[in-house]
Amino acid sequence: MAIKLTGGEIYDPAHKIDGKTKDLFVVDGKIRKSLSDNDKLETTYDLNDCIVMAGAIDLHTHIGGGKVNIARTMMLEDEHQHPHPGSDILRSGNGRIVPSTFSAGYRYAEMGYTACFEPAVLPVNARQAHMELADTPMVDKGGYALLGNDDFLLNMIREGATQNAINDYVAWLLDATQCIGIKVVNAGGIHAFKYNQRRLDVDEMGPAGSKPRDIIATLSRAVHDLGIAHPLHVHASNLGVPGNFATTLATMAAADGLPIHLTHIQFHSYGTEGDYKFSSAACEIAEAINNNKNVSADVGQIMFGQTITTSGDTMMQYFGHDHASPKKWTVMDIECEAGCGVIPFKYRDKSFVNALQWAIGLEIFLQVNDPWRIFLTTDHPNGAPFTSYPHLIKLLMNRSFRNDVFKIVHEGAQHASNLASMDREYSLYEIAIMTRAAPAKILGLTNHGHLGEGANANITVYRKQDDIEQMFAKPAYVFKDGTLIVKDGKIVETVQGTTHVVKPEFDRAIEKPLKKYFDDYQTISLNNFKISNDEMIECIGSEIEVHPSISNT
Amino acid sequence: MQFENVTCPHCGLLCDDLSVNVTDLTVKLADSAHPCAKFFENASIESNTIPTPQISGKSVSEDRALEKAAEILRDAKQPLINGLITDIQTCRDAMAITEKLGGVIDHANGESIRNNGAVMQRIGKVKTTLSEVRNRADCIVIFGSKLSGKFPRLFERILLPKKTLGNKNVDNKKIYILDISTDGTFRIESGENNISRIFFDFPLLESIVYRLQEIIYKSAKNISTIDENTQCLLDLYETISNSQYTTLIWNSSEFNQDSAEQTIQAITESIKYLMQKIRCVGLPLGSSKGEMTANQVATWQTGVPLPVAFMTGTPVHDPARNDGMKMLANNEADCLLWIANYHSEDEPPNTNIPNIVLGHPNMNANNATVFIPCGVPGVDHRGLACRADNVATLPLPKLRNSHLPNANELLRKLKELV
Ligand SMILES: [Zn+2]
């Protein structure tokens, strides 16, 4: 069956199409420029007065895995305050800040998102993370496996293992955990916290006998050598600490020119100037991104209001636990692998620090020149729930709206930021880059994020409106692999996405030391640690799509 | 045929190092003296006769049994789905049918995990996991002495492993098992492997928790009267203060149930207080019949833990009103769907209301209105289960071809019929 989308204004940055009106066809779930004689046209959508983009992709959103369930348990009030009734086609659910899985999938689809990536898959918790993602309908998904605080890798680094051996381990782990990328959180710091160390700087020796810099250098090299499309995804050291921009710059340098993605960089862009000894270093960070083409970042914008922070970074979550609101906090050491910290937080516009955090995020957005290397995230739910994306897009696209909001925040923060003087307004084309084309490119999803011949027909159609927030909140149509799933912001059909994974080749000999490590120290056997492809389908409940390695020569 | 690395779902530790022999429908651990051998042998089906579905004790076809079950569920105003002693996929499908029925769903032992959950909800937690304890703990404090009965391999697998990633202190860790004495005398029994069993002259197990908390909060110099009990806990506090990684372990069912939540809160507050200077963590060990599995699924699918009620059209968590066992006792449910296919002894509670049992093939369910014998997860079909520490999920293998139906498939068929 074929459908025709006619008269829409197309924004497809992957093909440098910036608002040109042209027709698109969809045949068997794929985009086609024209129909062949055999294709029977079933439906035509008249998209006059509409904007057409590929389905949006969130490359960093915490929607699955053990820490999310901890957050749901801790935010029981929020769950009950935001009930979502079911229907003939929808499962019911709860929650605005940490929604239940079905609800998360529905909300993403209603905003025109067709793929989401869980950035903190603890290897031992990967099955649960994948099950939660499998129970998140509508969107495609994938996960980044956490490394860099696991005793196996830290021991390899301390013992001077070859880069090849480390590459084998990284590739083995991706295969075993069914992930698409590698993430490191506070390299070595989560491990050090287990030895009661409360801070760890990039060039400080941790109790494992390695420095964060070495861990990042080793892992970014492994990701590069293995041809994994997504650069090493790095949550830098010293999150939230005034003056941490220097740490962030050192972390960028640790990659030594290889691709590196710094996540929720807003939380890592703080200086120590001013009366409050807390200042914006957005300018320094943006300049570093502008000058280093190997660096990309997502922002982790905060929004005012109640949320909950969920992170693998036990060390820095514990550091910040006094700011919990309401007053409760959880930290957990996990399986000689990682950890997690879950702390509710209320960002207040009348707080100097929170207001400046808000401004710093926007300053970074507005000062990074290349929209292909800066990504729109709130680090859901850490900065704000993902449902605030349409509001964030409006802040980026509308200077007077932005400045109106800025005028009511803490006055000291207004003086401490030059946000009001920034006149950049993001264009629709740039929004399409940062929410579609660029995330697809940086994840290696060749059939996503664009509207070219043969692409998966993930298409979002917005009806033009003066209020850009309204426009992005309720698309007129969303198609997932050619199926109309949303009409006028409401779900009309449910679909089940696939899980995107990479499986670079490696030398199976790595299983020999791994087997010994598992037998000697772990409480699960090597065989049962690995998630097989058929287990993904039969038991976990998701199809997988394996993406080939890229050539890095 | 012999299978290796088989996971045992019969306690929350989910040990996965078992060798299992299967001949026809007989299942045996290779090591018959193994502490978990009897659990596995329970799955053996005598004389190779596959039990059949029954209505009021009479054999019927699966279709007929499902029709009758659907009729009962359709007629019920307040259906209760309980048991949930099963694998993840069956829990998922049980959630789906409960939602469609507008019923209440809970785990048979739901109450035992709510205390820990409520403390997490109110103040948060400091927790650890099994491998972390195994490799880093140099000081273990266990409240109550019944733990190893519930978790037969806790010492062998977790507390006293042959090798650890830790230093000498971890290899020579100190283990304290704290309980109350029954004869009114304080005493310490020191055993092998630095294990000390300390029996306090206190009325309740929780008294130990509260006195220790007092000592942690006030520090030694401010405690006025020092008897043997207090001196012992002062010494213990000193040991904890000088240890690298102290782990406090408890099983909430050993505490007085009326105040277990407060007791667990006191342990958690003590840990958080200690955390200001040292590392100290908690390991609640409660799950012995798949409670964590069921609770995790409920929490991710609905945003709230068990019990979950769907009467209003959205999932509601109200344990005071919807505790499964209490609803049965108070005649607040008019139909019971009982799901339990790990072990034959997990029979449904006695009840006068129509009841449907999706149960273990060796279960005696003669009193059930409808009984459909199901395959055992980890024996008859593949499955997944969550470990007691709420972090690791382990695969359960398929070991034999019994052609017993999978409970999750039955639930899917049933959902279409109601
Ligand atoms: Zn994050």
mmCIF file of N, CA, C and O and ligand atoms in Angstrom, chain A residues 60 62 119 183 263-264 379 382, ligand 1:
data_model
loop_
_atom_site.group_PDB
_atom_site.id
_atom_site.type_symbol
_atom_site.label_atom_id
_atom_site.label_comp_id
_atom_site.label_asym_id
_atom_site.label_seq_id
_atom_site.Cartn_x
_atom_site.Cartn_y
_atom_site.Cartn_z
ATOM 1 N N HIS A 60 19.104 10.871 24.655
ATOM 2 C CA HIS A 60 19.484 10.728 26.070
ATOM 3 C C HIS A 60 18.260 10.931 26.954
ATOM 4 O O HIS A 60 17.903 12.055 27.298
ATOM 5 N N HIS A 62 16.201 8.934 30.350
ATOM 6 C CA HIS A 62 16.188 7.807 31.285
ATOM 7 C C HIS A 62 14.773 7.261 31.412
ATOM 8 O O HIS A 62 13.979 7.756 32.190
ATOM 9 N N PRO A 119 20.283 6.070 28.247
ATOM 10 C CA PRO A 119 21.726 6.276 28.248
ATOM 11 C C PRO A 119 22.483 5.608 29.392
ATOM 12 O O PRO A 119 23.694 5.775 29.484
ATOM 13 N N LYS A 183 28.679 4.167 27.497
ATOM 14 C CA LYS A 183 28.649 5.383 28.293
ATOM 15 C C LYS A 183 29.580 5.221 29.472
ATOM 16 O O LYS A 183 29.686 4.146 30.044
ATOM 17 N N THR A 263 27.639 14.508 27.802
ATOM 18 C CA THR A 263 26.201 14.551 28.029
ATOM 19 C C THR A 263 25.841 15.546 29.130
ATOM 20 O O THR A 263 26.692 15.908 29.938
ATOM 21 N N HIS A 264 24.606 15.990 29.114
ATOM 22 C CA HIS A 264 24.062 17.033 30.003
ATOM 23 C C HIS A 264 25.125 18.048 30.408
ATOM 24 O O HIS A 264 25.381 18.286 31.578
ATOM 25 N N ASP A 379 17.917 15.746 29.747
ATOM 26 C CA ASP A 379 18.421 14.626 30.542
ATOM 27 C C ASP A 379 17.259 14.036 31.350
ATOM 28 O O ASP A 379 17.391 13.768 32.528
ATOM 29 N N ASN A 382 16.167 14.339 34.771
ATOM 30 C CA ASN A 382 17.079 15.042 35.688
ATOM 31 C C ASN A 382 16.973 16.559 35.622
ATOM 32 O O ASN A 382 17.020 17.241 36.640
HETATM 33 ZN ZN ZN C 1 21.388 11.250 31.935
#
